[in-house]
Amino acid sequence: MLHTSAKDLLSQLDHIIQSCKEEDFSRPLEELSGSTFGQHIRHTLEFFICLFDAKNDGVVNYDQRKHDTLIETDRKLACSVIDSIQDFLDKNEEDFELRFEANYTEREGSNAGMRSSFYRELSYNIEHAIHHMALIKIAVRQSLNYISLPEHFGVASSTVRYQASKAN
């Protein structure tokens, strides 16, 4: 279930990346406070990459993502990263233990750590992706309105279910 949700979100991202004009992918947008569409894509994908990498050492730390500017400027690379993440999800359907680490201060060396799991972090990645997709949706509707958005792009599944229950 989690894998399907994550892969569906990644497919939605892939769709809009492919629909975006090359010059618009890395153009700063006022609706994103001067960030680019590509930066939000890169940020979202790098959280999945951190989880992917955690399979090797058992530690997930989103603070240590690479900030790979190529992902935010090269649409083909961003789509290739999505393919790799989806492939990883296909091959890793079982839950496994992880240690989550994060620094919630501005000082270096102040990491907090706790037990977590692949499923818990995958669910976090899904929520995180939806949040950034909601921001991307605003920018697309305002500045990149030639891009066709999937029906529930940037909307949490709980909201979709709630809205459906109110419509009946």
Tab-separated table of N, CA and C in Angstrom:
chain	number	residue	atom	x	y	z
A	1	MET	N	0.819	-1.199	0.000
A	1	MET	CA	0.000	0.000	0.000
A	1	MET	C	0.866	1.267	0.000
A	2	LEU	N	1.833	1.329	0.933
A	2	LEU	CA	2.727	2.490	0.968
A	2	LEU	C	3.522	2.602	-0.331
A	3	HIS	N	3.999	1.462	-0.805
A	3	HIS	CA	4.795	1.462	-2.032
A	3	HIS	C	3.982	1.982	-3.209
A	4	THR	N	2.748	1.548	-3.299
A	4	THR	CA	1.881	1.990	-4.387
A	4	THR	C	1.638	3.493	-4.308
A	5	SER	N	1.376	3.989	-3.108
A	5	SER	CA	1.155	5.433	-2.924
A	5	SER	C	2.394	6.226	-3.324
A	6	ALA	N	3.555	5.781	-2.866
A	6	ALA	CA	4.800	6.484	-3.192
A	6	ALA	C	5.052	6.458	-4.697
A	7	LYS	N	4.875	5.307	-5.307
A	7	LYS	CA	5.111	5.190	-6.745
A	7	LYS	C	4.119	6.033	-7.542
A	8	ASP	N	2.873	6.113	-7.089
A	8	ASP	CA	1.881	6.961	-7.766
A	8	ASP	C	2.298	8.433	-7.710
A	9	LEU	N	2.741	8.882	-6.541
A	9	LEU	CA	3.190	10.275	-6.410
A	9	LEU	C	4.395	10.545	-7.307
A	10	LEU	N	5.329	9.607	-7.313
A	10	LEU	CA	6.512	9.771	-8.159
A	10	LEU	C	6.135	9.793	-9.637
A	11	SER	N	5.144	8.992	-10.021
A	11	SER	CA	4.669	9.014	-11.413
A	11	SER	C	4.028	10.353	-11.760
A	12	GLN	N	3.320	10.935	-10.807
A	12	GLN	CA	2.738	12.264	-11.033
A	12	GLN	C	3.844	13.305	-11.227
A	13	LEU	N	4.881	13.217	-10.415
A	13	LEU	CA	6.017	14.137	-10.572
A	13	LEU	C	6.676	13.938	-11.932
A	14	ASP	N	6.870	12.688	-12.316
A	14	ASP	CA	7.469	12.382	-13.606
A	14	ASP	C	6.645	12.998	-14.738
A	15	HIS	N	5.340	12.877	-14.651
A	15	HIS	CA	4.444	13.424	-15.670
A	15	HIS	C	4.632	14.939	-15.818
A	16	ILE	N	4.648	15.655	-14.698
A	16	ILE	CA	4.744	17.116	-14.835
A	16	ILE	C	6.154	17.564	-15.215
A	17	ILE	N	7.173	16.807	-14.811
A	17	ILE	CA	8.540	17.134	-15.246
A	17	ILE	C	8.623	17.015	-16.760
A	18	GLN	N	8.081	15.942	-17.301
A	18	GLN	CA	8.129	15.742	-18.747
A	18	GLN	C	7.282	16.766	-19.487
A	19	SER	N	6.253	17.297	-18.831
A	19	SER	CA	5.380	18.302	-19.453
A	19	SER	C	5.974	19.705	-19.402
A	20	CYS	N	6.943	19.907	-18.539
A	20	CYS	CA	7.529	21.233	-18.328
A	20	CYS	C	8.542	21.561	-19.434
A	21	LYS	N	8.497	22.784	-19.897
A	21	LYS	CA	9.498	23.245	-20.863
A	21	LYS	C	10.857	23.311	-20.172
A	22	GLU	N	11.881	22.978	-20.926
A	22	GLU	CA	13.251	22.944	-20.389
A	22	GLU	C	13.603	24.251	-19.668
A	23	GLU	N	13.299	25.386	-20.296
A	23	GLU	CA	13.673	26.679	-19.710
A	23	GLU	C	12.883	27.010	-18.445
A	24	ASP	N	11.701	26.414	-18.302
A	24	ASP	CA	10.882	26.693	-17.116
A	24	ASP	C	11.257	25.839	-15.914
A	25	PHE	N	11.937	24.722	-16.145
A	25	PHE	CA	12.291	23.811	-15.064
A	25	PHE	C	13.219	24.477	-14.040
A	26	SER	N	14.108	25.330	-14.532
A	26	SER	CA	15.080	25.961	-13.625
A	26	SER	C	14.925	27.483	-13.547
A	27	ARG	N	13.737	27.972	-13.903
A	27	ARG	CA	13.472	29.417	-13.828
A	27	ARG	C	12.923	29.759	-12.439
A	28	PRO	N	13.539	30.729	-11.745
A	28	PRO	CA	13.000	31.142	-10.434
A	28	PRO	C	11.568	31.655	-10.588
A	29	LEU	N	10.723	31.240	-9.645
A	29	LEU	CA	9.317	31.617	-9.701
A	29	LEU	C	8.928	32.363	-8.432
A	30	GLU	N	8.253	33.482	-8.616
A	30	GLU	CA	7.809	34.294	-7.479
A	30	GLU	C	6.928	33.485	-6.527
A	31	GLU	N	6.060	32.635	-7.088
A	31	GLU	CA	5.151	31.826	-6.268
A	31	GLU	C	5.890	30.843	-5.361
A	32	LEU	N	7.138	30.554	-5.705
A	32	LEU	CA	7.966	29.655	-4.890
A	32	LEU	C	9.044	30.432	-4.147
A	33	SER	N	8.771	31.701	-3.873
A	33	SER	CA	9.704	32.584	-3.160
A	33	SER	C	11.070	32.631	-3.833
A	34	GLY	N	11.063	32.607	-5.151
A	34	GLY	CA	12.304	32.692	-5.909
A	34	GLY	C	12.967	31.346	-6.160
A	35	SER	N	12.425	30.295	-5.588
A	35	SER	CA	12.942	28.957	-5.881
A	35	SER	C	12.432	28.529	-7.249
A	36	THR	N	12.985	27.449	-7.740
A	36	THR	CA	12.562	26.942	-9.037
A	36	THR	C	11.725	25.680	-8.859
A	37	PHE	N	10.972	25.381	-9.886
A	37	PHE	CA	10.220	24.138	-9.968
A	37	PHE	C	11.192	22.970	-9.762
A	38	GLY	N	12.333	23.019	-10.448
A	38	GLY	CA	13.341	21.965	-10.345
A	38	GLY	C	13.914	21.804	-8.944
A	39	GLN	N	14.072	22.904	-8.219
A	39	GLN	CA	14.589	22.808	-6.842
A	39	GLN	C	13.618	22.054	-5.946
A	40	HIS	N	12.324	22.289	-6.115
A	40	HIS	CA	11.336	21.562	-5.314
A	40	HIS	C	11.303	20.082	-5.695
A	41	ILE	N	11.473	19.800	-6.968
A	41	ILE	CA	11.556	18.407	-7.412
A	41	ILE	C	12.790	17.758	-6.796
A	42	ARG	N	13.942	18.393	-6.922
A	42	ARG	CA	15.189	17.847	-6.377
A	42	ARG	C	15.065	17.610	-4.883
A	43	HIS	N	14.548	18.585	-4.163
A	43	HIS	CA	14.399	18.466	-2.711
A	43	HIS	C	13.537	17.253	-2.366
A	44	THR	N	12.421	17.101	-3.041
A	44	THR	CA	11.515	15.977	-2.793
A	44	THR	C	12.195	14.652	-3.097
A	45	LEU	N	12.860	14.563	-4.234
A	45	LEU	CA	13.510	13.313	-4.617
A	45	LEU	C	14.663	12.961	-3.691
A	46	GLU	N	15.380	13.961	-3.214
A	46	GLU	CA	16.525	13.663	-2.347
A	46	GLU	C	16.103	13.056	-1.013
A	47	PHE	N	14.910	13.330	-0.550
A	47	PHE	CA	14.432	12.658	0.658
A	47	PHE	C	14.265	11.164	0.382
A	48	PHE	N	13.722	10.832	-0.776
A	48	PHE	CA	13.612	9.422	-1.159
A	48	PHE	C	15.003	8.801	-1.324
A	49	ILE	N	15.940	9.553	-1.894
A	49	ILE	CA	17.310	9.048	-2.065
A	49	ILE	C	17.942	8.753	-0.701
A	50	CYS	N	17.724	9.622	0.269
A	50	CYS	CA	18.253	9.376	1.617
A	50	CYS	C	17.701	8.068	2.186
A	51	LEU	N	16.440	7.825	1.965
A	51	LEU	CA	15.827	6.579	2.434
A	51	LEU	C	16.406	5.390	1.669
A	52	PHE	N	16.592	5.540	0.386
A	52	PHE	CA	17.219	4.529	-0.469
A	52	PHE	C	18.608	4.196	0.080
A	53	ASP	N	19.407	5.221	0.380
A	53	ASP	CA	20.764	5.030	0.897
A	53	ASP	C	20.787	4.406	2.287
A	54	ALA	N	19.736	4.636	3.077
A	54	ALA	CA	19.674	4.108	4.443
A	54	ALA	C	19.627	2.585	4.462
A	55	LYS	N	19.225	1.977	3.368
A	55	LYS	CA	19.190	0.508	3.278
A	55	LYS	C	20.588	-0.064	3.534
A	56	ASN	N	21.629	0.672	3.138
A	56	ASN	CA	23.006	0.189	3.272
A	56	ASN	C	23.554	0.270	4.690
A	57	ASP	N	23.321	1.397	5.374
A	57	ASP	CA	23.941	1.564	6.698
A	57	ASP	C	22.945	1.621	7.853
A	58	GLY	N	21.652	1.561	7.553
A	58	GLY	CA	20.645	1.514	8.603
A	58	GLY	C	20.340	2.846	9.261
A	59	VAL	N	20.871	3.947	8.693
A	59	VAL	CA	20.646	5.279	9.267
A	59	VAL	C	20.083	6.188	8.181
A	60	VAL	N	18.994	6.867	8.521
A	60	VAL	CA	18.440	7.861	7.602
A	60	VAL	C	18.582	9.232	8.252
A	61	ASN	N	19.184	10.154	7.502
A	61	ASN	CA	19.401	11.522	7.973
A	61	ASN	C	19.159	12.449	6.781
A	62	TYR	N	17.999	13.070	6.757
A	62	TYR	CA	17.631	13.925	5.627
A	62	TYR	C	18.464	15.200	5.577
A	63	ASP	N	19.072	15.572	6.708
A	63	ASP	CA	19.949	16.745	6.723
A	63	ASP	C	21.183	16.532	5.846
A	64	GLN	N	21.538	15.289	5.613
A	64	GLN	CA	22.758	14.977	4.871
A	64	GLN	C	22.519	14.744	3.381
A	65	ARG	N	21.382	15.207	2.876
A	65	ARG	CA	21.143	15.036	1.442
A	65	ARG	C	22.168	15.853	0.654
A	66	LYS	N	22.359	15.490	-0.592
A	66	LYS	CA	23.479	16.018	-1.381
A	66	LYS	C	23.241	17.398	-2.003
A	67	HIS	N	22.005	17.819	-2.133
A	67	HIS	CA	21.681	19.083	-2.811
A	67	HIS	C	22.300	19.108	-4.216
A	68	ASP	N	22.027	18.068	-4.963
A	68	ASP	CA	22.586	17.872	-6.297
A	68	ASP	C	21.911	18.811	-7.290
A	69	THR	N	22.611	19.864	-7.672
A	69	THR	CA	22.021	20.869	-8.561
A	69	THR	C	21.714	20.314	-9.948
A	70	LEU	N	22.332	19.210	-10.328
A	70	LEU	CA	22.011	18.620	-11.633
A	70	LEU	C	20.579	18.101	-11.666
A	71	ILE	N	20.103	17.561	-10.556
A	71	ILE	CA	18.725	17.062	-10.516
A	71	ILE	C	17.734	18.210	-10.697
A	72	GLU	N	18.075	19.385	-10.189
A	72	GLU	CA	17.144	20.522	-10.270
A	72	GLU	C	17.236	21.287	-11.582
A	73	THR	N	18.219	20.947	-12.427
A	73	THR	CA	18.366	21.656	-13.705
A	73	THR	C	18.232	20.744	-14.918
A	74	ASP	N	18.309	19.450	-14.721
A	74	ASP	CA	18.268	18.490	-15.827
A	74	ASP	C	17.017	17.621	-15.691
A	75	ARG	N	16.023	17.897	-16.506
A	75	ARG	CA	14.751	17.168	-16.423
A	75	ARG	C	14.931	15.674	-16.660
A	76	LYS	N	15.789	15.314	-17.605
A	76	LYS	CA	16.005	13.891	-17.897
A	76	LYS	C	16.624	13.182	-16.692
A	77	LEU	N	17.551	13.832	-16.028
A	77	LEU	CA	18.155	13.240	-14.839
A	77	LEU	C	17.114	13.097	-13.733
A	78	ALA	N	16.284	14.098	-13.533
A	78	ALA	CA	15.236	14.019	-12.509
A	78	ALA	C	14.316	12.834	-12.793
A	79	CYS	N	13.945	12.627	-14.046
A	79	CYS	CA	13.090	11.490	-14.404
A	79	CYS	C	13.821	10.165	-14.203
A	80	SER	N	15.109	10.145	-14.480
A	80	SER	CA	15.914	8.946	-14.256
A	80	SER	C	15.993	8.609	-12.763
A	81	VAL	N	16.115	9.626	-11.926
A	81	VAL	CA	16.139	9.424	-10.472
A	81	VAL	C	14.793	8.836	-10.028
A	82	ILE	N	13.708	9.353	-10.574
A	82	ILE	CA	12.386	8.807	-10.241
A	82	ILE	C	12.321	7.331	-10.609
A	83	ASP	N	12.813	6.977	-11.794
A	83	ASP	CA	12.823	5.567	-12.210
A	83	ASP	C	13.618	4.710	-11.228
A	84	SER	N	14.760	5.228	-10.777
A	84	SER	CA	15.602	4.484	-9.822
A	84	SER	C	14.899	4.294	-8.489
A	85	ILE	N	14.218	5.317	-8.026
A	85	ILE	CA	13.494	5.220	-6.747
A	85	ILE	C	12.360	4.214	-6.876
A	86	GLN	N	11.630	4.268	-7.982
A	86	GLN	CA	10.540	3.320	-8.177
A	86	GLN	C	11.064	1.886	-8.267
A	87	ASP	N	12.196	1.703	-8.906
A	87	ASP	CA	12.822	0.383	-8.986
A	87	ASP	C	13.213	-0.100	-7.587
A	88	PHE	N	13.790	0.790	-6.789
A	88	PHE	CA	14.138	0.454	-5.408
A	88	PHE	C	12.898	0.024	-4.631
A	89	LEU	N	11.813	0.758	-4.791
A	89	LEU	CA	10.570	0.421	-4.092
A	89	LEU	C	10.039	-0.945	-4.524
A	90	ASP	N	10.169	-1.252	-5.816
A	90	ASP	CA	9.734	-2.558	-6.309
A	90	ASP	C	10.539	-3.697	-5.680
A	91	LYS	N	11.811	-3.446	-5.419
A	91	LYS	CA	12.701	-4.488	-4.902
A	91	LYS	C	12.764	-4.538	-3.383
A	92	ASN	N	12.162	-3.574	-2.696
A	92	ASN	CA	12.234	-3.494	-1.236
A	92	ASN	C	10.841	-3.288	-0.660
A	93	GLU	N	10.094	-4.359	-0.615
A	93	GLU	CA	8.717	-4.266	-0.131
A	93	GLU	C	8.580	-4.602	1.346
A	94	GLU	N	9.597	-5.183	1.934
A	94	GLU	CA	9.537	-5.558	3.348
A	94	GLU	C	10.012	-4.400	4.216
A	95	ASP	N	9.424	-4.292	5.391
A	95	ASP	CA	9.849	-3.290	6.361
A	95	ASP	C	11.189	-3.713	6.972
A	96	PHE	N	11.994	-2.754	7.383
A	96	PHE	CA	13.230	-3.043	8.104
A	96	PHE	C	13.524	-1.892	9.052
A	97	GLU	N	14.278	-2.193	10.091
A	97	GLU	CA	14.589	-1.183	11.105
A	97	GLU	C	15.591	-0.175	10.582
A	98	LEU	N	15.427	1.051	11.041
A	98	LEU	CA	16.339	2.146	10.723
A	98	LEU	C	16.569	2.970	11.978
A	99	ARG	N	17.626	3.721	11.956
A	99	ARG	CA	17.844	4.751	12.966
A	99	ARG	C	17.664	6.086	12.252
A	100	PHE	N	16.790	6.924	12.785
A	100	PHE	CA	16.544	8.254	12.234
A	100	PHE	C	17.402	9.252	13.003
A	101	GLU	N	18.113	10.103	12.285
A	101	GLU	CA	18.917	11.159	12.904
A	101	GLU	C	18.569	12.491	12.260
A	102	ALA	N	18.527	13.523	13.086
A	102	ALA	CA	18.267	14.874	12.587
A	102	ALA	C	18.814	15.883	13.571
A	103	ASN	N	19.145	17.050	13.061
A	103	ASN	CA	19.600	18.155	13.891
A	103	ASN	C	18.547	19.254	13.795
A	104	TYR	N	17.876	19.503	14.904
A	104	TYR	CA	16.820	20.515	14.915
A	104	TYR	C	17.292	21.839	15.504
A	105	THR	N	18.598	22.046	15.495
A	105	THR	CA	19.165	23.315	15.952
A	105	THR	C	20.026	23.901	14.839
A	106	GLU	N	20.519	25.103	15.058
A	106	GLU	CA	21.424	25.715	14.088
A	106	GLU	C	22.876	25.374	14.378
A	107	ARG	N	23.131	24.654	15.466
A	107	ARG	CA	24.496	24.264	15.830
A	107	ARG	C	24.840	22.908	15.226
A	108	GLU	N	26.059	22.788	14.739
A	108	GLU	CA	26.541	21.507	14.240
A	108	GLU	C	26.720	20.544	15.407
A	109	GLY	N	26.563	19.266	15.126
A	109	GLY	CA	26.836	18.251	16.136
A	109	GLY	C	25.738	18.060	17.162
A	110	SER	N	24.545	18.552	16.898
A	110	SER	CA	23.435	18.424	17.851
A	110	SER	C	22.385	17.449	17.332
A	111	ASN	N	22.834	16.315	16.817
A	111	ASN	CA	21.894	15.348	16.253
A	111	ASN	C	21.069	14.668	17.327
A	112	ALA	N	19.803	14.550	17.045
A	112	ALA	CA	18.913	13.721	17.852
A	112	ALA	C	18.723	12.430	17.082
A	113	GLY	N	18.570	11.336	17.790
A	113	GLY	CA	18.388	10.061	17.109
A	113	GLY	C	17.274	9.260	17.754
A	114	MET	N	16.634	8.437	16.949
A	114	MET	CA	15.576	7.577	17.472
A	114	MET	C	15.388	6.393	16.534
A	115	ARG	N	14.736	5.372	17.050
A	115	ARG	CA	14.433	4.207	16.227
A	115	ARG	C	13.331	4.559	15.242
A	116	SER	N	13.442	3.982	14.080
A	116	SER	CA	12.418	4.166	13.060
A	116	SER	C	12.390	2.898	12.214
A	117	SER	N	11.707	2.991	11.102
A	117	SER	CA	11.647	1.857	10.187
A	117	SER	C	11.481	2.376	8.760
A	118	PHE	N	11.742	1.485	7.831
A	118	PHE	CA	11.577	1.825	6.430
A	118	PHE	C	10.144	2.286	6.146
A	119	TYR	N	9.154	1.560	6.659
A	119	TYR	CA	7.764	1.941	6.421
A	119	TYR	C	7.447	3.306	7.021
A	120	ARG	N	7.931	3.557	8.224
A	120	ARG	CA	7.659	4.851	8.860
A	120	ARG	C	8.259	5.981	8.030
A	121	GLU	N	9.483	5.798	7.582
A	121	GLU	CA	10.143	6.844	6.792
A	121	GLU	C	9.545	6.961	5.399
A	122	LEU	N	9.089	5.854	4.833
A	122	LEU	CA	8.417	5.935	3.539
A	122	LEU	C	7.116	6.721	3.673
A	123	SER	N	6.388	6.501	4.766
A	123	SER	CA	5.150	7.278	4.970
A	123	SER	C	5.481	8.761	5.147
A	124	TYR	N	6.575	9.065	5.836
A	124	TYR	CA	7.011	10.464	5.969
A	124	TYR	C	7.341	11.048	4.595
A	125	ASN	N	8.045	10.276	3.777
A	125	ASN	CA	8.400	10.754	2.436
A	125	ASN	C	7.160	11.032	1.593
A	126	ILE	N	6.139	10.220	1.746
A	126	ILE	CA	4.884	10.441	1.020
A	126	ILE	C	4.275	11.777	1.444
A	127	GLU	N	4.177	12.008	2.746
A	127	GLU	CA	3.611	13.274	3.254
A	127	GLU	C	4.456	14.466	2.815
A	128	HIS	N	5.766	14.308	2.877
A	128	HIS	CA	6.684	15.368	2.475
A	128	HIS	C	6.512	15.693	0.986
A	129	ALA	N	6.396	14.648	0.167
A	129	ALA	CA	6.209	14.850	-1.272
A	129	ALA	C	4.899	15.593	-1.549
A	130	ILE	N	3.825	15.189	-0.868
A	130	ILE	CA	2.533	15.853	-1.071
A	130	ILE	C	2.627	17.338	-0.728
A	131	HIS	N	3.321	17.653	0.342
A	131	HIS	CA	3.502	19.058	0.746
A	131	HIS	C	4.184	19.850	-0.367
A	132	HIS	N	5.280	19.323	-0.900
A	132	HIS	CA	5.984	20.047	-1.961
A	132	HIS	C	5.190	20.058	-3.261
A	133	MET	N	4.439	19.013	-3.502
A	133	MET	CA	3.593	18.996	-4.693
A	133	MET	C	2.501	20.057	-4.602
A	134	ALA	N	1.995	20.300	-3.403
A	134	ALA	CA	1.001	21.365	-3.224
A	134	ALA	C	1.614	22.724	-3.554
A	135	LEU	N	2.857	22.933	-3.156
A	135	LEU	CA	3.551	24.185	-3.493
A	135	LEU	C	3.781	24.279	-4.997
A	136	ILE	N	4.218	23.175	-5.586
A	136	ILE	CA	4.442	23.143	-7.036
A	136	ILE	C	3.146	23.438	-7.777
A	137	LYS	N	2.033	22.900	-7.273
A	137	LYS	CA	0.735	23.117	-7.921
A	137	LYS	C	0.413	24.609	-8.018
A	138	ILE	N	0.699	25.352	-6.965
A	138	ILE	CA	0.447	26.794	-6.971
A	138	ILE	C	1.258	27.457	-8.076
A	139	ALA	N	2.531	27.108	-8.162
A	139	ALA	CA	3.401	27.705	-9.182
A	139	ALA	C	2.950	27.313	-10.587
A	140	VAL	N	2.581	26.055	-10.763
A	140	VAL	CA	2.132	25.601	-12.080
A	140	VAL	C	0.876	26.364	-12.494
A	141	ARG	N	-0.075	26.484	-11.587
A	141	ARG	CA	-1.327	27.183	-11.934
A	141	ARG	C	-1.108	28.661	-12.233
A	142	GLN	N	-0.129	29.275	-11.575
A	142	GLN	CA	0.111	30.702	-11.762
A	142	GLN	C	1.051	31.004	-12.929
A	143	SER	N	2.145	30.259	-13.034
A	143	SER	CA	3.195	30.616	-13.997
A	143	SER	C	3.452	29.585	-15.083
A	144	LEU	N	3.030	28.361	-14.878
A	144	LEU	CA	3.315	27.293	-15.844
A	144	LEU	C	2.012	26.575	-16.203
A	145	ASN	N	0.980	27.366	-16.445
A	145	ASN	CA	-0.363	26.793	-16.587
A	145	ASN	C	-0.565	25.963	-17.852
A	146	TYR	N	0.452	25.833	-18.678
A	146	TYR	CA	0.364	24.928	-19.825
A	146	TYR	C	0.579	23.471	-19.378
A	147	ILE	N	1.058	23.266	-18.150
A	147	ILE	CA	1.280	21.922	-17.632
A	147	ILE	C	-0.044	21.381	-17.094
A	148	SER	N	-0.407	20.213	-17.557
A	148	SER	CA	-1.624	19.546	-17.100
A	148	SER	C	-1.316	18.771	-15.818
A	149	LEU	N	-2.022	19.120	-14.748
A	149	LEU	CA	-1.801	18.458	-13.464
A	149	LEU	C	-2.743	17.263	-13.305
A	150	PRO	N	-2.221	16.153	-12.757
A	150	PRO	CA	-3.116	15.039	-12.421
A	150	PRO	C	-4.201	15.506	-11.452
A	151	GLU	N	-5.322	14.819	-11.428
A	151	GLU	CA	-6.506	15.266	-10.701
A	151	GLU	C	-6.253	15.619	-9.237
A	152	HIS	N	-5.578	14.778	-8.498
A	152	HIS	CA	-5.383	15.018	-7.060
A	152	HIS	C	-3.939	15.389	-6.733
A	153	PHE	N	-3.274	16.051	-7.654
A	153	PHE	CA	-1.876	16.432	-7.473
A	153	PHE	C	-1.729	17.348	-6.254
A	154	GLY	N	-0.869	16.976	-5.327
A	154	GLY	CA	-0.614	17.806	-4.152
A	154	GLY	C	-1.707	17.778	-3.107
A	155	VAL	N	-2.555	16.768	-3.145
A	155	VAL	CA	-3.649	16.649	-2.182
A	155	VAL	C	-3.482	15.320	-1.444
A	156	ALA	N	-3.513	15.372	-0.129
A	156	ALA	CA	-3.374	14.159	0.678
A	156	ALA	C	-4.544	13.220	0.432
A	157	SER	N	-4.280	11.933	0.481
A	157	SER	CA	-5.340	10.944	0.246
A	157	SER	C	-6.465	11.083	1.264
A	158	SER	N	-6.142	11.463	2.493
A	158	SER	CA	-7.193	11.661	3.499
A	158	SER	C	-8.117	12.814	3.091
A	159	THR	N	-7.564	13.842	2.485
A	159	THR	CA	-8.373	14.969	2.006
A	159	THR	C	-9.244	14.536	0.834
A	160	VAL	N	-8.684	13.738	-0.064
A	160	VAL	CA	-9.463	13.230	-1.195
A	160	VAL	C	-10.650	12.414	-0.681
A	161	ARG	N	-10.394	11.533	0.298
A	161	ARG	CA	-11.482	10.716	0.862
A	161	ARG	C	-12.511	11.591	1.566
A	162	TYR	N	-12.055	12.599	2.313
A	162	TYR	CA	-12.976	13.497	3.018
A	162	TYR	C	-13.853	14.251	2.023
A	163	GLN	N	-13.235	14.803	0.988
A	163	GLN	CA	-13.995	15.537	-0.006
A	163	GLN	C	-15.013	14.645	-0.705
A	164	ALA	N	-14.630	13.396	-0.977
A	164	ALA	CA	-15.554	12.448	-1.612
A	164	ALA	C	-16.736	12.137	-0.688
A	165	SER	N	-16.480	12.029	0.611
A	165	SER	CA	-17.566	11.731	1.554
A	165	SER	C	-18.542	12.899	1.659
A	166	LYS	N	-18.080	14.116	1.506
A	166	LYS	CA	-18.931	15.304	1.566
A	166	LYS	C	-19.735	15.488	0.280
A	167	ALA	N	-19.235	14.939	-0.812
A	167	ALA	CA	-19.922	15.069	-2.093
A	167	ALA	C	-21.109	14.119	-2.204
A	168	ASN	N	-21.105	13.088	-1.362
A	168	ASN	CA	-22.205	12.085	-1.412
A	168	ASN	C	-23.377	12.496	-0.580
